[in-house]
Coordinates of C-alpha atoms in Angstrom, one line a residue:
M237 CA 93.5 87.3 87.3
K238 CA 96.0 88.4 90.1
A239 CA 95.1 87.0 93.5
L240 CA 93.7 89.2 96.1
V241 CA 95.8 91.1 98.9
S242 CA 94.5 92.0 102.0
I243 CA 96.7 94.5 104.2
I244 CA 95.6 94.5 107.8
T245 CA 96.8 97.0 109.9
V246 CA 95.6 97.5 113.6
N247 CA 95.5 101.1 114.9
Y248 CA 96.0 102.1 118.5
N249 CA 95.6 105.9 118.8
G250 CA 98.0 106.1 115.8
L251 CA 95.5 108.1 113.0
R252 CA 98.6 109.9 111.6
D253 CA 100.4 107.2 110.9
T254 CA 97.4 105.0 109.8
C255 CA 96.5 107.4 107.1
E256 CA 100.1 107.9 106.0
M257 CA 100.8 104.2 105.5
I258 CA 97.1 103.7 104.0
D259 CA 98.2 107.0 101.5
S260 CA 101.4 105.4 100.9
F261 CA 99.9 102.6 99.4
R262 CA 96.8 104.3 97.5
S263 CA 99.4 106.6 95.8
R264 CA 102.4 103.7 95.2
E265 CA 101.0 100.4 94.8
T266 CA 100.5 99.5 91.6
Y267 CA 99.3 95.3 92.3
P268 CA 95.7 95.6 90.7
R269 CA 93.9 93.6 93.5
Y270 CA 94.1 94.5 97.1
E271 CA 92.3 95.6 99.9
I272 CA 93.2 97.3 103.2
I273 CA 91.0 96.7 106.6
V274 CA 92.0 98.6 109.6
V275 CA 91.4 97.3 113.1
D276 CA 91.0 100.2 115.5
N277 CA 92.0 98.3 119.5
G278 CA 90.3 100.5 121.2
S279 CA 91.6 104.1 120.3
R280 CA 90.5 106.5 123.0
L281 CA 89.3 109.0 120.3
P282 CA 87.2 108.3 117.8
E283 CA 89.7 107.3 115.3
A284 CA 87.7 104.4 113.9
E285 CA 85.1 107.0 112.6
E286 CA 87.7 108.9 111.7
I287 CA 89.4 106.9 109.0
Q288 CA 85.8 105.5 107.8
E289 CA 84.9 108.8 107.0
R290 CA 88.0 109.9 105.3
Y291 CA 88.2 106.8 103.1
R292 CA 84.3 106.7 102.0
D293 CA 85.0 108.5 99.5
N294 CA 87.6 106.1 98.0
P295 CA 89.8 109.6 97.6
V296 CA 93.3 109.4 95.8
P297 CA 96.3 110.7 96.9
D298 CA 98.7 113.5 94.9
G299 CA 101.2 111.8 93.3
S300 CA 99.6 108.5 92.1
L301 CA 102.2 106.5 90.0
S302 CA 99.3 106.0 87.7
G303 CA 98.5 109.5 86.9
T304 CA 95.1 109.1 85.8
P305 CA 92.3 108.8 88.7
V306 CA 92.5 105.7 90.0
S307 CA 89.0 104.4 91.9
F308 CA 89.8 102.3 95.2
P309 CA 87.4 100.3 97.6
P310 CA 87.1 102.1 100.6
V311 CA 88.8 100.8 103.4
K312 CA 87.0 98.2 105.8
V313 CA 87.2 99.5 109.4
V314 CA 86.9 97.0 112.5
R315 CA 86.2 98.2 115.3
N316 CA 87.8 96.1 118.6
I317 CA 89.0 95.7 122.0
N318 CA 92.3 96.6 123.0
N319 CA 93.3 92.9 122.7
G320 CA 96.9 93.0 121.2
F321 CA 99.1 93.1 118.2
A322 CA 97.8 89.4 117.0
G323 CA 93.8 90.0 118.9
G324 CA 94.0 92.8 116.5
N325 CA 95.3 91.2 113.6
N326 CA 93.0 88.0 114.4
A327 CA 90.0 90.4 114.1
G328 CA 90.9 92.0 110.5
L329 CA 91.2 87.9 109.2
K330 CA 87.7 87.7 109.3
A331 CA 87.1 90.9 107.3
A332 CA 90.0 89.5 104.9
A333 CA 88.7 87.8 102.0
G334 CA 92.2 87.5 100.1
D335 CA 94.6 85.0 98.9
Y336 CA 97.2 86.2 100.5
L337 CA 97.1 88.1 103.9
F338 CA 99.7 91.3 104.4
F339 CA 99.8 92.0 107.9
I340 CA 101.9 95.6 108.6
N341 CA 102.5 97.7 111.4
N342 CA 100.8 101.3 110.6
D343 CA 103.4 103.5 111.3
T344 CA 105.1 101.9 108.0
L345 CA 105.1 104.0 104.6
I346 CA 106.1 102.3 101.3
K347 CA 108.1 104.7 98.4
E348 CA 107.3 101.7 95.2
P349 CA 105.0 98.8 95.3
V350 CA 106.2 96.0 97.7
L351 CA 102.8 93.4 96.8
D352 CA 103.5 91.7 94.0
A353 CA 106.9 90.7 95.0
L354 CA 105.8 89.5 97.9
V355 CA 103.2 87.3 96.3
R356 CA 105.4 85.9 93.7
R357 CA 108.0 84.8 95.9
I358 CA 105.3 82.6 97.6
E359 CA 103.7 81.9 94.5
S360 CA 107.8 80.7 93.1
D361 CA 106.1 77.3 94.6
S362 CA 102.8 77.6 96.6
R363 CA 103.5 74.4 98.1
R364 CA 106.3 75.2 100.4
N365 CA 106.6 79.2 100.7
G366 CA 103.8 80.0 103.0
G367 CA 105.0 83.0 104.5
V368 CA 107.3 86.3 103.7
S369 CA 108.9 89.4 104.5
P370 CA 109.9 92.0 102.8
M371 CA 113.0 94.2 103.5
L372 CA 112.6 97.1 105.9
K373 CA 114.3 100.2 106.5
F374 CA 113.9 103.4 109.5
A375 CA 112.0 105.9 107.7
A376 CA 114.3 108.1 109.6
R377 CA 117.6 107.0 108.0
P378 CA 116.2 105.5 104.6
D379 CA 119.8 104.2 103.8
T380 CA 119.8 102.1 107.3
L381 CA 118.8 98.1 107.4
Q382 CA 116.5 97.9 110.1
Y383 CA 115.9 93.8 108.9
A384 CA 117.0 91.6 106.5
G385 CA 115.9 88.5 108.1
F386 CA 116.8 87.1 111.2
T387 CA 118.8 84.2 112.1
P388 CA 117.4 81.0 114.1
L389 CA 116.6 81.6 117.8
S390 CA 119.8 80.1 120.4
P391 CA 117.7 76.8 122.1
I392 CA 118.1 78.1 125.2
T393 CA 118.9 81.8 125.2
L394 CA 116.4 82.1 123.0
R395 CA 118.7 85.1 121.4
N396 CA 118.3 85.6 117.6
A397 CA 119.3 88.4 115.6
A398 CA 117.9 90.5 112.9
I399 CA 120.2 90.2 109.8
G400 CA 121.9 93.2 108.7
F401 CA 120.1 95.3 111.5
M402 CA 121.6 99.1 111.8
Q403 CA 124.2 98.0 108.2
Q404 CA 123.5 100.0 105.3
D405 CA 122.5 99.0 102.0
S406 CA 124.9 97.4 99.6
P407 CA 124.2 94.2 97.7
R408 CA 124.8 91.8 99.7
F409 CA 121.3 92.1 101.4
R410 CA 119.5 92.6 98.0
I411 CA 119.2 88.7 97.6
P412 CA 116.3 86.4 99.4
R413 CA 116.7 84.1 101.0
E414 CA 114.9 81.8 103.4
T415 CA 114.6 83.2 107.0
A416 CA 114.0 81.5 110.4
S417 CA 111.5 83.6 111.4
L418 CA 108.6 86.6 109.3
H419 CA 109.2 90.6 110.6
G420 CA 106.4 91.7 112.8
A421 CA 106.3 94.9 110.7
A422 CA 105.3 93.4 108.0
M423 CA 104.7 89.8 106.8
M424 CA 102.5 88.4 104.2
V425 CA 101.0 84.8 104.4
S426 CA 98.8 82.8 102.2
R427 CA 95.6 81.9 103.5
R428 CA 97.1 78.4 102.8
A429 CA 99.3 78.2 105.4
L430 CA 97.0 80.3 107.6
Q431 CA 94.9 77.3 107.4
D432 CA 97.4 75.1 108.3
A433 CA 99.1 76.8 110.9
G434 CA 96.3 78.5 112.9
T435 CA 95.9 82.1 113.2
M436 CA 98.5 84.5 115.8
S437 CA 98.1 83.2 119.2
E438 CA 97.0 85.9 121.5
V439 CA 98.8 84.7 124.6
Y440 CA 101.3 87.1 124.1
F441 CA 100.0 90.7 123.4
L442 CA 102.8 92.1 122.7
F443 CA 105.6 91.3 121.5
Y444 CA 107.2 87.3 119.9
E445 CA 103.7 87.0 118.4
E446 CA 105.3 86.5 115.0
L447 CA 108.7 84.7 116.4
D448 CA 105.4 82.5 117.7
W449 CA 103.6 82.1 114.6
S450 CA 106.7 81.5 112.4
A451 CA 107.7 78.7 114.2
Q452 CA 104.2 76.9 114.4
L453 CA 103.9 78.0 110.3
R454 CA 107.8 76.2 109.7
K455 CA 106.1 73.3 112.1
A456 CA 104.0 72.7 109.5
G457 CA 106.0 72.3 106.9
Y458 CA 106.5 76.0 104.8
R459 CA 109.5 77.7 104.1
L460 CA 110.1 81.3 105.2
W461 CA 110.9 84.3 103.3
Y462 CA 113.0 87.2 103.3
E463 CA 112.3 89.4 100.0
P464 CA 114.6 92.1 99.1
A465 CA 112.5 93.2 96.1
A466 CA 109.9 95.0 98.0
V467 CA 110.9 97.6 100.8
V468 CA 108.7 99.0 103.1
Y469 CA 110.0 101.8 105.4
H470 CA 108.9 101.5 109.3
K471 CA 108.9 104.6 111.7
E472 CA 109.3 101.8 114.7
G473 CA 108.6 102.2 118.0
M474 CA 105.0 104.1 118.3
T475 CA 103.2 101.5 120.2
A476 CA 105.6 100.7 123.4
R477 CA 108.1 103.0 123.8
R478 CA 112.4 102.0 124.5
G479 CA 113.4 101.8 128.1
S480 CA 109.5 101.9 129.5
P481 CA 108.2 99.7 131.9
T482 CA 105.2 98.5 129.8
R483 CA 107.8 97.3 127.1
E484 CA 110.2 96.0 129.4
F485 CA 107.6 93.7 131.3
Y486 CA 105.6 92.7 128.3
L487 CA 109.2 91.7 126.3
S488 CA 110.2 89.5 129.3
R489 CA 106.8 87.7 129.5
A490 CA 106.9 86.9 126.3
R491 CA 110.6 85.2 126.3
M492 CA 109.0 83.0 128.8
L493 CA 106.1 82.3 127.1
F494 CA 107.5 81.3 123.7
A495 CA 110.1 79.2 125.9
R496 CA 107.0 77.2 127.7
R497 CA 104.7 77.2 124.2
N498 CA 107.1 76.2 121.4
L499 CA 110.9 74.4 123.2
R500 CA 110.0 70.4 124.3
G501 CA 111.9 68.4 126.3
I502 CA 114.9 69.5 128.2
G503 CA 115.6 72.1 126.5
K504 CA 112.5 73.5 127.7
Y505 CA 113.6 73.8 130.9
L506 CA 116.6 74.7 130.7
S507 CA 115.6 77.9 128.8
C508 CA 113.1 78.4 131.5
A509 CA 115.2 78.0 133.8
Y510 CA 117.9 80.1 132.1
L511 CA 115.5 82.7 132.0
C512 CA 113.9 82.6 135.9
I513 CA 117.3 82.5 137.4
L514 CA 119.9 84.0 135.4
A515 CA 118.7 86.3 132.7
A516 CA 116.1 88.0 133.9
P517 CA 117.9 88.3 137.8
K518 CA 121.4 89.9 136.5
K519 CA 119.4 92.6 133.8
A520 CA 116.7 93.6 137.4
A521 CA 120.5 94.1 139.2
V522 CA 122.0 96.2 136.2
Y523 CA 118.5 98.2 136.3
L524 CA 119.1 99.0 139.8
L525 CA 122.7 99.7 139.9
H526 CA 121.0 102.5 137.2
G527 CA 119.3 103.6 139.9
Q528 CA 115.6 102.2 137.4
V529 CA 113.6 100.6 140.0
A530 CA 110.5 100.9 137.4
L531 CA 112.4 99.1 135.2
A532 CA 113.8 96.2 137.5
K533 CA 110.1 95.9 139.0
A534 CA 108.9 95.6 135.3
T535 CA 111.7 92.7 134.3
I536 CA 111.0 90.3 137.1
C537 CA 107.2 91.0 137.3
G538 CA 106.7 90.3 133.5
T539 CA 109.0 87.0 133.6
C540 CA 106.6 85.9 137.1
E541 CA 103.5 86.2 134.8
G542 CA 105.3 84.0 131.7
I543 CA 105.8 81.2 134.3
Y544 CA 102.5 81.3 135.2
K545 CA 100.0 82.5 132.2
N546 CA 98.4 79.7 131.2
I547 CA 99.1 79.1 127.7
R548 CA 96.6 76.0 127.1
T549 CA 93.4 79.1 126.3
A550 CA 95.2 80.8 123.3

């Protein structure tokens, strides 16, 4: 019997996207054993109730790959406060029964089955393989890659790159490889690895959660993989708009928190000094030169909160 996969997604004022994601799995996914768990992170409207009602009677979208009626279990809906990306996913974990946990953004779609390829990648060496992310493409530009693996973070500046980002899909990106980090938009982790490494830290609220968790999984002795046989299409940017003060605040905050949580020795102090003395002031100065006062303020405030935030409670 195939292992059970729990698909966990967080909804926050994103009813339409969430339902499109669910429908894409119900119409395209052929893996025989999976459940879908939607965590509503305190949406303004009663979206949790709408999702629960919409999928109560197991509707099957048109265009199912099987061509025959399929019975689905009701979507599990978890009502939660807005405690961020990690908090929402951790709330979903409490309702998950799967041997494998597939965390996926609600603003994603699949066009072909993905679960079997991801499960097979982990099971190819289940004692050492802890997690896997699929190929990610932009939904608006389906031939353009968003993710084909991550390069390692540089030790002081904490910079990395998404392999293949904004490049056309080609055979060189269709080779499975180990990756430094999983991608938060779509990542599968075995329950065994979860138990060894722990859940995602909720200290971040937004950004760097998957980088932090990837670091914890690797510290626990697990390998992380990029699997191009599975492809997920990402609409991107529905939670915190690019160029917004909210995004800049949490991104600046997260970089500092990551350095404090994951670096050791002199490297930790050098990285923190670089972020607060060089990187943040330089970025804020550039924003001020362009008249973007709110973004400059968000950069400095986020960095400062990252310095003083208590990281021992998360």
